[in-house]
XYZ file of C-alpha atoms in Angstrom:
634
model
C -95.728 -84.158 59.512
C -93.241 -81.505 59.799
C -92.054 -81.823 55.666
C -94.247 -82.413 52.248
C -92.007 -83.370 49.622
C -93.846 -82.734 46.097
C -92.550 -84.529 43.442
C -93.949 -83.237 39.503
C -94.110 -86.415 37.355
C -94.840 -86.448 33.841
C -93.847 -86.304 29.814
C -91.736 -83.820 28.577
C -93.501 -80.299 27.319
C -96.744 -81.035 29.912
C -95.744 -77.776 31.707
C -94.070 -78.971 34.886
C -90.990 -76.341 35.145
C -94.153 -73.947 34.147
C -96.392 -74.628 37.059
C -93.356 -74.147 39.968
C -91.829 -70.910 37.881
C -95.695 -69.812 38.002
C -96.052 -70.278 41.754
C -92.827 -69.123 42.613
C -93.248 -65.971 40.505
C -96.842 -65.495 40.798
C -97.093 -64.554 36.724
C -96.463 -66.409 33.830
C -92.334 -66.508 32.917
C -92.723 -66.388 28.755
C -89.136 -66.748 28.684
C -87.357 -70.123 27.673
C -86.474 -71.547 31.248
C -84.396 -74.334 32.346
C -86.091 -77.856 31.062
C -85.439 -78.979 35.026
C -85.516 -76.426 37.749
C -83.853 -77.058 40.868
C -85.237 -78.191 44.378
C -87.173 -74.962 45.618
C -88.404 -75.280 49.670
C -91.384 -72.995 50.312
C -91.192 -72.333 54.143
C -94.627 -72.307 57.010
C -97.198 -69.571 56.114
C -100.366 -69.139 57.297
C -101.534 -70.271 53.740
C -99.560 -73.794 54.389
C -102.034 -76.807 56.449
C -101.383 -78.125 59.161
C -97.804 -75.511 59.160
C -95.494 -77.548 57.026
C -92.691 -76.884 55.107
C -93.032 -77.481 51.858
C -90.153 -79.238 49.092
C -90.767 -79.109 45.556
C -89.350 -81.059 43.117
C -88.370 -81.212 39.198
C -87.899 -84.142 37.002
C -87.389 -84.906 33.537
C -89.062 -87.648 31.417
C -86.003 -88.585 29.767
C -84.785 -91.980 29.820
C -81.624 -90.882 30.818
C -82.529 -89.100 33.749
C -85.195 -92.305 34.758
C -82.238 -93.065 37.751
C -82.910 -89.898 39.156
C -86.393 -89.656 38.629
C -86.795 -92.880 40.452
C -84.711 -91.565 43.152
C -87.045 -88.502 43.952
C -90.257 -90.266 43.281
C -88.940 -92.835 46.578
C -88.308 -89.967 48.637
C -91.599 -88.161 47.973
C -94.558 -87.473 50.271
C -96.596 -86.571 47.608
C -96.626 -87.068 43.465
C -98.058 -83.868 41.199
C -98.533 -86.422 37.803
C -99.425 -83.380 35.040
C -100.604 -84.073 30.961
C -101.775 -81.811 28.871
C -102.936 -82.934 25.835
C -103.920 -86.618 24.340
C -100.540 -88.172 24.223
C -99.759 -87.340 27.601
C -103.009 -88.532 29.084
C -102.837 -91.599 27.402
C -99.579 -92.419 29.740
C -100.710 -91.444 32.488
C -102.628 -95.007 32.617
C -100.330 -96.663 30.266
C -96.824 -95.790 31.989
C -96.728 -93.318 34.329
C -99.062 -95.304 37.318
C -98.124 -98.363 36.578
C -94.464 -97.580 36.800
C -95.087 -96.261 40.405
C -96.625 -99.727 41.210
C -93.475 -101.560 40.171
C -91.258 -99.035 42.457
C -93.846 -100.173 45.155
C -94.571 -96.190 45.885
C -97.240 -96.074 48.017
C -97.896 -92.134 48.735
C -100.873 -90.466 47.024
C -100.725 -89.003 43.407
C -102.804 -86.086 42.383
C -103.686 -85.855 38.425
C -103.211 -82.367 37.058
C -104.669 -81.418 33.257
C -102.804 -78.237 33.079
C -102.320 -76.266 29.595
C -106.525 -75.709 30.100
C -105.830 -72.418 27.999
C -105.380 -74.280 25.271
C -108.499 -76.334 25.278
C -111.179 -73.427 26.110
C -113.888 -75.165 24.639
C -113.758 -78.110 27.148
C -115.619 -77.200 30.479
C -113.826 -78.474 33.492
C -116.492 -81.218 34.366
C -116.409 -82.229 30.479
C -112.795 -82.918 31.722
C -113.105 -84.476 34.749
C -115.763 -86.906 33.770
C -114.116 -87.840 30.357
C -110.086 -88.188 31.554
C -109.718 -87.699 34.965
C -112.566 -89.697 36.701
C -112.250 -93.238 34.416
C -108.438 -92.939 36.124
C -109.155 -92.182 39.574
C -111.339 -95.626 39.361
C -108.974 -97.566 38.369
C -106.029 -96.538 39.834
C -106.775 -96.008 43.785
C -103.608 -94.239 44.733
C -105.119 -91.025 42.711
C -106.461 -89.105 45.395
C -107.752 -85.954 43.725
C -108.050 -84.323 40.550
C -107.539 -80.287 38.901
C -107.459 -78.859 35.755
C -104.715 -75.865 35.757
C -102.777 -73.243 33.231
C -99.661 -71.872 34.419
C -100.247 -69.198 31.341
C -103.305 -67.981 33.289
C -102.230 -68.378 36.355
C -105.733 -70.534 37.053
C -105.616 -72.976 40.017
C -101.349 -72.464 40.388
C -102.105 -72.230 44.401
C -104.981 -74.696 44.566
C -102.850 -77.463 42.917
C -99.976 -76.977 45.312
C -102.212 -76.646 48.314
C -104.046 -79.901 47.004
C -100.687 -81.702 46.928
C -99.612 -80.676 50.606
C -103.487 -82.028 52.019
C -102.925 -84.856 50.152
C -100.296 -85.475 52.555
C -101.965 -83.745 55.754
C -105.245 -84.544 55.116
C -105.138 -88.000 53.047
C -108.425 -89.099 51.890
C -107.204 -92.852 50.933
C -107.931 -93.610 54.785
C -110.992 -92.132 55.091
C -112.754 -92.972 51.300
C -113.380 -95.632 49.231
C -114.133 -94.563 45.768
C -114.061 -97.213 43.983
C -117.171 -98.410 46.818
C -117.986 -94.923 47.209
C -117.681 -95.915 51.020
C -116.276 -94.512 54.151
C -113.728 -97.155 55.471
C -114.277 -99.109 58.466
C -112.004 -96.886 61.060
C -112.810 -94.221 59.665
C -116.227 -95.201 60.337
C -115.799 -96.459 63.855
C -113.908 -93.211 65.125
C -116.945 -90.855 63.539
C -119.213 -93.093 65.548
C -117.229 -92.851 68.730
C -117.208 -88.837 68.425
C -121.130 -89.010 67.448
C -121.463 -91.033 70.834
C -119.454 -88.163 72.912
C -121.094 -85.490 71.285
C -124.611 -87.127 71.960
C -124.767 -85.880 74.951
C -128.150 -87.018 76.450
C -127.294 -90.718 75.213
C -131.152 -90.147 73.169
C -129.258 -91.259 69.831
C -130.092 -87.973 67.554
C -127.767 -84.610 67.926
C -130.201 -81.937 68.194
C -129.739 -78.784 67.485
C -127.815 -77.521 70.375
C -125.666 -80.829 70.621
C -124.926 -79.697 66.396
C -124.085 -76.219 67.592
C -121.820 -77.530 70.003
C -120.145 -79.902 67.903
C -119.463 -77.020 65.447
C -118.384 -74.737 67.737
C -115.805 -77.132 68.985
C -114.743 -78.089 66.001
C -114.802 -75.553 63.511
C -114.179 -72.259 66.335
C -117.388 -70.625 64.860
C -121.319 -70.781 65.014
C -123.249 -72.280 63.006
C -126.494 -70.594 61.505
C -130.032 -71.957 62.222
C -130.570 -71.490 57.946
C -127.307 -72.905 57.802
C -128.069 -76.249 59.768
C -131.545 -76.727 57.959
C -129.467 -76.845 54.950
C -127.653 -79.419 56.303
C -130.547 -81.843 56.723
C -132.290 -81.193 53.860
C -129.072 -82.303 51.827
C -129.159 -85.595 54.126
C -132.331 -86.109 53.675
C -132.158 -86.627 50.067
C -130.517 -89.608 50.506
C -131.939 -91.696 53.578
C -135.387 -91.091 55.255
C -133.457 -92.058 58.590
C -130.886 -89.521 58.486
C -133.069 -86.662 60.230
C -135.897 -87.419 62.276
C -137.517 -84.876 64.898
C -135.066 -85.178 67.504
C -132.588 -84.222 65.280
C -129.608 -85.661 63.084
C -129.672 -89.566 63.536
C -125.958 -91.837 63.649
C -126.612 -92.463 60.415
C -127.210 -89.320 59.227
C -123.996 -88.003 60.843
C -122.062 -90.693 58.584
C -123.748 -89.628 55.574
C -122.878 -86.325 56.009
C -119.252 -87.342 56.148
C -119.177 -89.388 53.403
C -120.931 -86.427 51.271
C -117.819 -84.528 52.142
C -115.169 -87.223 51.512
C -117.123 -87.643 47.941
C -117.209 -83.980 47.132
C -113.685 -83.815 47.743
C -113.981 -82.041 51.330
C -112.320 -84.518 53.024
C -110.452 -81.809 55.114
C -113.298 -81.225 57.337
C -113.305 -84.971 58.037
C -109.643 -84.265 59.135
C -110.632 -81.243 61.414
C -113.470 -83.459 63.018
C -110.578 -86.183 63.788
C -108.291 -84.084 65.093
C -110.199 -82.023 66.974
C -111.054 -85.162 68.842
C -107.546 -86.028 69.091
C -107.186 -88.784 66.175
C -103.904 -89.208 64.490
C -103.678 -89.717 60.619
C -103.549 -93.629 61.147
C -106.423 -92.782 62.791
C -105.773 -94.061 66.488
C -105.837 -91.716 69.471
C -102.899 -89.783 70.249
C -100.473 -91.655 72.653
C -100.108 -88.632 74.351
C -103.723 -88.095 74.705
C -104.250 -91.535 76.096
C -100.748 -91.706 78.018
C -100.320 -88.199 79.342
C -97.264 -87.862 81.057
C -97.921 -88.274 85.398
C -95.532 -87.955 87.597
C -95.804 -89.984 90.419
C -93.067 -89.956 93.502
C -91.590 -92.984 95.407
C -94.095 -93.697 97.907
C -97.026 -91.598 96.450
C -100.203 -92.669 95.375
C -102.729 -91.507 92.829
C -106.246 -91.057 93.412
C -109.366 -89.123 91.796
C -109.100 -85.679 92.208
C -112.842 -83.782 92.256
C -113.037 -83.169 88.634
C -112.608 -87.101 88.472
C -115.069 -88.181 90.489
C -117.579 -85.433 89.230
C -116.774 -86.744 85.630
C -117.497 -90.265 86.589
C -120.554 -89.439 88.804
C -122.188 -87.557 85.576
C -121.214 -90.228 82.969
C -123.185 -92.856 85.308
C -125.758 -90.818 85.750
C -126.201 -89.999 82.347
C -126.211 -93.848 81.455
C -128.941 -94.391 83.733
C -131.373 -94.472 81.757
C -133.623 -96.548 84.118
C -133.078 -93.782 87.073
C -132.956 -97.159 89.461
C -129.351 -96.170 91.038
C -127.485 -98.917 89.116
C -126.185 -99.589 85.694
C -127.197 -102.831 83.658
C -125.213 -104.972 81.289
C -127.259 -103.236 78.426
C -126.278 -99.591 80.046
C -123.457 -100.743 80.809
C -122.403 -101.467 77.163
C -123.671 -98.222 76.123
C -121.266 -96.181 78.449
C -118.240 -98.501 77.142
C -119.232 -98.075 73.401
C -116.522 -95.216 73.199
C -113.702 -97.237 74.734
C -112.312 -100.824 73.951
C -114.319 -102.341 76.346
C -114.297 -103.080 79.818
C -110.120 -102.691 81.079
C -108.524 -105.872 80.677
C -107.279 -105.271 84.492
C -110.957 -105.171 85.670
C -111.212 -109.659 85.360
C -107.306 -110.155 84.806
C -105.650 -112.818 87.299
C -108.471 -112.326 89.678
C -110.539 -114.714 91.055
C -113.951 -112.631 90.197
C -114.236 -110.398 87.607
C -115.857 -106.675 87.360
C -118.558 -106.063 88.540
C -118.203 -108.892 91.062
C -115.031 -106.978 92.963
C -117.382 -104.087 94.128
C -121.268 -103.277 95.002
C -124.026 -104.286 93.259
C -127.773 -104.192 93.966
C -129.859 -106.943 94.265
C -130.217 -107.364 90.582
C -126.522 -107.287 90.267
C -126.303 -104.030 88.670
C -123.662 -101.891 89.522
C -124.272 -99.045 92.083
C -123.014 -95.436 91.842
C -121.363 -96.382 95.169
C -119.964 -99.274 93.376
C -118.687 -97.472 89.978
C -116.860 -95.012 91.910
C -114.939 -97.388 94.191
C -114.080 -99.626 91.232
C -112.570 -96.502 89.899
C -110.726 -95.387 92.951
C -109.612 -98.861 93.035
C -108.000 -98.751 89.004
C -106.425 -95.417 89.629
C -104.305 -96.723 92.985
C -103.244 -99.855 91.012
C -103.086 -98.474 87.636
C -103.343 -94.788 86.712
C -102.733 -95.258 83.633
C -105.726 -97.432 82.827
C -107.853 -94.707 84.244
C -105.915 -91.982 82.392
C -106.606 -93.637 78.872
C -110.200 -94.338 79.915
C -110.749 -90.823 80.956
C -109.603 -90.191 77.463
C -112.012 -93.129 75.904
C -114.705 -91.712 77.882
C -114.697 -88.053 76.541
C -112.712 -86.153 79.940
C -111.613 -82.912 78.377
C -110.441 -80.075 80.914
C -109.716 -76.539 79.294
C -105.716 -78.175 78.712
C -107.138 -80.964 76.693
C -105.760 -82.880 78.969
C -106.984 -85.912 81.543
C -103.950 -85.573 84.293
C -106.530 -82.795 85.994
C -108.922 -85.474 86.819
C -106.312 -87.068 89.069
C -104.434 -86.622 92.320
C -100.823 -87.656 93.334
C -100.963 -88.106 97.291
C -97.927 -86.910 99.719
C -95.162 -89.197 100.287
C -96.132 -91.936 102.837
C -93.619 -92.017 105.675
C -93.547 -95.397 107.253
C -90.874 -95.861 109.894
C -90.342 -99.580 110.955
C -87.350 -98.347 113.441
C -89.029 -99.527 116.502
C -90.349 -96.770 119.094
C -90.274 -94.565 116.186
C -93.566 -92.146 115.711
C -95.350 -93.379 112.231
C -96.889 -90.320 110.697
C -100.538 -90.574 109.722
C -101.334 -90.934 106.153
C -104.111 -88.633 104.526
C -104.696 -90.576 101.805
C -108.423 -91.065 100.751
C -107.719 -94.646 99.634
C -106.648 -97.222 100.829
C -105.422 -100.894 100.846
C -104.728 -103.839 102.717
C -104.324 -107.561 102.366
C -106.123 -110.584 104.422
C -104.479 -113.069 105.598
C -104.952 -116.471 107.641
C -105.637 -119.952 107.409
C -107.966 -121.514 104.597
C -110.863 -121.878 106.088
C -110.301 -118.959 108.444
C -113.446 -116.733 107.180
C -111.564 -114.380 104.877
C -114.043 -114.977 101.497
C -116.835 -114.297 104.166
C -115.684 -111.328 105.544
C -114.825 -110.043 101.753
C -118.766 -110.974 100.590
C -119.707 -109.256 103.532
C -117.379 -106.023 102.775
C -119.432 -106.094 99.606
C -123.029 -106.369 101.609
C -123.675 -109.610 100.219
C -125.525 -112.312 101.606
C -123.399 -114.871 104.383
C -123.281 -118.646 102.727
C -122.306 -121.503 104.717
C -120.320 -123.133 101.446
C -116.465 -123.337 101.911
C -115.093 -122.830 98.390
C -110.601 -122.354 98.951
C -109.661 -119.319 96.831
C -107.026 -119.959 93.934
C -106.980 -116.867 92.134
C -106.002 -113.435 93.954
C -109.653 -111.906 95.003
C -109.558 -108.287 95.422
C -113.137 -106.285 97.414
C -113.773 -102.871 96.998
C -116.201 -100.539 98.893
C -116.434 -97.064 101.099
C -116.005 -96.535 104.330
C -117.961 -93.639 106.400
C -115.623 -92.647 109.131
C -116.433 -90.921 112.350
C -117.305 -87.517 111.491
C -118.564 -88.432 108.151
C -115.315 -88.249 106.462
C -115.582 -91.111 103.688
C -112.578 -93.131 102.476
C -112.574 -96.214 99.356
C -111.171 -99.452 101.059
C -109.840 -102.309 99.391
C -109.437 -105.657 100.778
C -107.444 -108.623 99.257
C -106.952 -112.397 99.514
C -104.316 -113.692 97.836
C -105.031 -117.460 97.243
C -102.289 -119.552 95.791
C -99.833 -117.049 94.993
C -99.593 -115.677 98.975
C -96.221 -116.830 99.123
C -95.227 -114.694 95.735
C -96.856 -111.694 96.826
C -95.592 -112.089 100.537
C -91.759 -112.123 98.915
C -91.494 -109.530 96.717
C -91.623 -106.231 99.209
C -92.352 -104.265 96.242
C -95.392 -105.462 96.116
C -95.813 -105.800 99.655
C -95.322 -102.351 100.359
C -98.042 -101.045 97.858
C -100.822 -101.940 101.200
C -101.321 -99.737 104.075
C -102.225 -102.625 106.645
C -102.108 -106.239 106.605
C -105.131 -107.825 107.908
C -104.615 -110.764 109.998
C -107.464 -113.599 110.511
C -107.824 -116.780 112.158
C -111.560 -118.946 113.108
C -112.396 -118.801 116.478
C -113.808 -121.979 116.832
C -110.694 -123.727 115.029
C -108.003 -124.304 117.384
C -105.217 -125.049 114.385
C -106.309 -121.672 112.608
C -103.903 -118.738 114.448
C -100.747 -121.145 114.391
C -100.713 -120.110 110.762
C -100.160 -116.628 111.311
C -96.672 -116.660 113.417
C -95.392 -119.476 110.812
C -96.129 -116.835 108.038
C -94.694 -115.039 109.872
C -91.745 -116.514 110.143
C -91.605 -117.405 106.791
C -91.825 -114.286 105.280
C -89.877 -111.598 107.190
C -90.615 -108.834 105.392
C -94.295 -108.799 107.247
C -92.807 -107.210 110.418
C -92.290 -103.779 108.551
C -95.892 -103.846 108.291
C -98.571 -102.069 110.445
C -100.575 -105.217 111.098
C -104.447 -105.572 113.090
C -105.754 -109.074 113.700
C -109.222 -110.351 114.211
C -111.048 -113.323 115.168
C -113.469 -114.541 113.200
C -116.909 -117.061 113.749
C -117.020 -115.326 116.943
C -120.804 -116.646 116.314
C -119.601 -119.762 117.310
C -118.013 -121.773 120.153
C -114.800 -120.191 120.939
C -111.947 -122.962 121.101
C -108.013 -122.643 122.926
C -105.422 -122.676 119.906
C -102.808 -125.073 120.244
C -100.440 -123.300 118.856
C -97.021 -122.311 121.704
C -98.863 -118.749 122.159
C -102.269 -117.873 122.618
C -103.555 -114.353 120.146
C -103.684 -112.021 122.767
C -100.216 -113.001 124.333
C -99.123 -113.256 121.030
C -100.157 -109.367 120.154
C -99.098 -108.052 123.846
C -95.919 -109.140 123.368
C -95.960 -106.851 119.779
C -97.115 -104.189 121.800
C -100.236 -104.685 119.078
C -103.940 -104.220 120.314
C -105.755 -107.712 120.874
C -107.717 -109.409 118.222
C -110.808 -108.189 117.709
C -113.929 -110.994 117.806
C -116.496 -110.697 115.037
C -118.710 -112.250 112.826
C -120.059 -111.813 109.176
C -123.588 -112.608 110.478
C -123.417 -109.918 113.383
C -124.786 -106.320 112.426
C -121.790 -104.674 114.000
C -119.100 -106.602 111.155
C -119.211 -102.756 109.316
C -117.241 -101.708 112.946
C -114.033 -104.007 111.554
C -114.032 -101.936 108.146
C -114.113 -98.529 109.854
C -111.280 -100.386 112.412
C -109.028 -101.400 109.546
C -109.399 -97.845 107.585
C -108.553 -95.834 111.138
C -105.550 -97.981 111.282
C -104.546 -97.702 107.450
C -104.926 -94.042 108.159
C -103.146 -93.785 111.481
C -100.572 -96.800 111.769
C -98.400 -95.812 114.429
C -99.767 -97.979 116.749
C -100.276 -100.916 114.588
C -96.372 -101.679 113.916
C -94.992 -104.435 115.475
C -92.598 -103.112 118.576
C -90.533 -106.021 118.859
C -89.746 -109.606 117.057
C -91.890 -112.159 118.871
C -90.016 -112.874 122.254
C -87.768 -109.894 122.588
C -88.521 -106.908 124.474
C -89.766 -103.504 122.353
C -86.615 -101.303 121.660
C -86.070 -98.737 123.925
C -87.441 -94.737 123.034
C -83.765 -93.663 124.520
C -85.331 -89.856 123.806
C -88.421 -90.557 126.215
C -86.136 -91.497 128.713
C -83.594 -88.759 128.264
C -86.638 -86.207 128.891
C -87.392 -88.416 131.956
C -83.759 -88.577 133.301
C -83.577 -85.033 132.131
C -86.660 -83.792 134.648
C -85.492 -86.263 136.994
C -82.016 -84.597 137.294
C -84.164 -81.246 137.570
C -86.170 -82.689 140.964
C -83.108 -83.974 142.791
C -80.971 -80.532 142.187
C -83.980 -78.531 143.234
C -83.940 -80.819 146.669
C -80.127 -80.942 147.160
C -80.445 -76.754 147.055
C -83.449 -77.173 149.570
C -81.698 -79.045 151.749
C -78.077 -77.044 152.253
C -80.362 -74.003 152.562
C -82.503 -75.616 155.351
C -78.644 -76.851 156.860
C -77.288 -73.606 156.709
C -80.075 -71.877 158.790
């Protein structure tokens, strides 16, 4: 809100041109002024909320002038409506509200009995309860209510200030007076902040979580008297508010409402914003969607901050201390956010938590939590950039972009004989593919340390695994392994989305002898898998191993590629977790895993390997040639 425009609304003689000569002056002007003063802009001061600039406007209450009156009332951000005596108050309810229903105005009107010198022996809350009150329930747009004299100069600021918070600060979003109820989003975002600022998840602030929360919001401390105060005035109203552990969720939302009631509703405001709420009260799309740069063949992964922030937000939802997170924790740690991402059981064949680990009560591991993680920020960074958000990631920028990492530039070569730099990215991604049947859900369930089943069920849907990898040397890396089901051929076409992997993942059964046909017809098919660094494995090695029918057997079929032969394995053999670290080593260093050659052609030559060869050949014979005329001369 960079403007406020105030409008002053109200009969003739109620003291409008009084009040802005009385501001503008600071003292009373006794002289016969103008009966409408022109526009007057009042420019940012420190005295000004939220650092607006402020228009103020004059009207008449002639019917002559009701065009132009109708005209500034539209463009308004704000209406001053001002009476001062019986006449005037009277149509306040009778004309002057009702006429801003029928121009459909729908900005917030505050009520101003000014002229108070000349009623002395009325005490303001004799006013307020008798006039102003009986109109601010019926009419909803009033928002607040002040008694002013422009003679005395009493409340001239406060009724200008009242008009820009009115604007900056509304209170018809947060209150309910004619319930006497904080509305429903209002409620649900003081009950999300509650839930950050709880921060041991025991559902009470104490003490030091209050004196946190006030520091954070408010810049200063807040007393130990002070705070006692606080409850005791709680306390009054529910039993529940307060308990020994400190200020209950309840409590918390009484205290608002005591301050949207009392007409405080600007610390509701500085609560909200300091937690980065807008005044429709959503989050700020540039909280949620900070801006991330992220290069042509980058990718984004948690930085340390991320993972420390994720590590201590499922720790702290623990609250069995058993390693894992269940539905009911689970719940608890999403109570900030909209829920579970939508990307987390979209188009996928099994939903979160089923893509990652689990224990053997299903629960969710730490090891699990972070690899689903690693897994959202390579595929969506956004997602994990509004979550972070959700979730209550602050660094000293207020921003969430720290608790990310854009990777270098991946350089992949498909010249052939080129070199392939190594990658050193921590995460990373390939797809499986081979004939149904071939053992690829196996080997995924295994990935995930889940228990081998004998049951063939064909994948439709896209199934995507995700888990860590220990390395040798201890270096550990987040893997993830998908099948792509029915749409294969979709995925396989569009090299956009082919290129996103590191490695493809070739599979065929060992016992089947149709099974590795498949792969050099895919191959065929879909030309755009040659420009990929590529491993193949056999599968069921458990079982008896069979001659493919196919024109080429695997391992001819990978010489000729100048690829290394198939590895044999099984998902009921110990040494399976040997294929994971394989396929990360080779996501990491694919140099040797690009195909040299189209199947039947010779591997391009490396002309510079030979020129260096020629070269030190060339060296060798004109050494000898000087040899010999030496030795011919003597």
């Amino acid at each position: 809100m960079a403007t406020v425009r105030i409008c002053l609304c109200g009969d003739e003689g109620t003291g409008k041109s009084s009040l802005i000569t009385s501001l503008v002056k600071d003292v009373f002007v006794s002289n016969k002024i103008q009966p409408v003063l022109p526009q007057i802009t009042i420019p940012p001061s420190i005295g000004t909320p939220e650092n607006v600039t402020t228009i103020i406007v004059d009207t008449s209450a002639l019917p002559q002038e009701r065009a132009n009156l109708n005209k500034e009332i539209l463009k308004s951000n704000v209406i001053l409506l001002v009476y001062s005596d019986n006449y005037s108050y009277e149509r306040i309810a009778l004309f002057w509200l009702p006429h801003y229903r029928s121009l459909a105005v729908k900005v917030p009107v505050v009520l101003c009995a000014n002229k108070s010198d000349l009623s002395a022996s009325m005490s303001t809350e004799q006013v307020v309860e008798d006039e102003m009150l009986p109109v601010m329930a019926e009419f909803e747009e009033v928002d607040s209510c002040i008694r002013t004299s422009a003679r005395e100069h009493h409340n001239i600021n406060e009724v200008f200030f009242l008009c820009q918070k009115a604007v900056t600060d509304p209170i018809a979003l947060l209150y309910d007076s004619k319930q006497s109820a904080l509305k429903p989003a209002c409620t649900s975002a003081l009950k999300r902040i509650f839930h950050l600022c709880d921060q041991d998840q025991d559902g009470n602030l104490s003490d030091q979580e209050v004196y946190s929360f006030q520091k954070k919001c408010f810049g200063k401390e807040l007393g130990s008297s002070d705070l006692q105060n606080v409850k005791d005035a709680i306390s009054k109203y529910s039993a529940s508010a307060v308990n020994p552990k400190g200020i209950t969720s309840e409590g918390f939302l009484l205290l608002n409402k005591m301050y949207a009631s009392k007409g405080r509703h600007e610390t509701i405001w500085v609560i909200l914003r300091t937690f980065h709420y807008t005044n429709s009260l959503s989050l700020h799309s540039s909280f949620l969607k900070p801006k991330l740069e992220i290069p042509q063949n980058t990718s984004v992964e948690l930085s340390p901050a991320g993972y420390r922030f994720l590590i201590d937000l499922f720790l702290l939802h623990d609250q069995e201390n058993d390693g894992s997170l269940s539905p009911v924790e689970l719940n608890s740690l999403f109570a900030p956010t909209p829920g579970v991402p939508t990307s987390w059981s979209a188009d996928s064949a099994e939903s979160f938590p089923s893509s990652t680990v689990r224990n053997e009560a299903n629960h969710i591991t730490l090891q699990g939590w972070l690899a689903q993680w690693s897994m959202t920020t390579y595929f969506s960074p956004n997602t994990t950039l509004a979550y972070l958000a959700y979730l209550g990631y602050e660094d000293p920028n207020c921003t969430t972009t720290s608790a990310l990492h854009v990777t270098k530039p991946r350089k992949r070569n498909t010249r052939r004989g080129k070199k392939v730099a190594n990658t050193e990215r921590n995460v990373l991604f390939a797809y499986v593919l081979g004939a149904p049947g071939s053992g690829k859900s196996a080997l995924l369930d295994m990935f995930l340390n889940r228990p081998f089943t004998s049951t063939y069920h064909p994948t439709i849907k896209p199934r995507t695994a995700v888990n860590s990898v220990e390395l040798p040397g201890g270096k550990q890396c987040t893997l993830i392994l998908e099948e792509l089901g029915e749409l294969e051929p979709a995925i396989l076409e569009n090299p956009a989305r082919l290129h996103t992997a590191d490695l493809v993942l070739y599979t065929y059964s060992s016992s089947d002898p149709e099974s590795f046909e498949y792969i050099p017809q895919l191959q065929t098919q879909h030309t755009n898998l040659s420009e990929m660094p590529a491993l193949y494995v056999a599968l069921k090695a458990d079982t008896e191993r069979t001659t493919q029918r196919g024109d080429v057997q695997p391992e001819e079929y990978t010489t000729e590629l100048c690829l290394a032969k198939p590895m044999h394995v099984s998902v009921t053999w110990g040494s399976i977790s040997e294929l994971f670290v394989q396929v990360a080593e080779t996501a990491l260093s694919p140099g040797g895993a690009l195909p040299k050659g189209e199947h039947g052609e010779g591997a391009e030559v490396d002309w510079m390997r030979w020129g260096v060869v020629g070269g030190a050949a060339l060296v060798v014979c004109t050494a000898t040639l000087g040899i010999w005329r030496r030795l011919s001369k003597d």
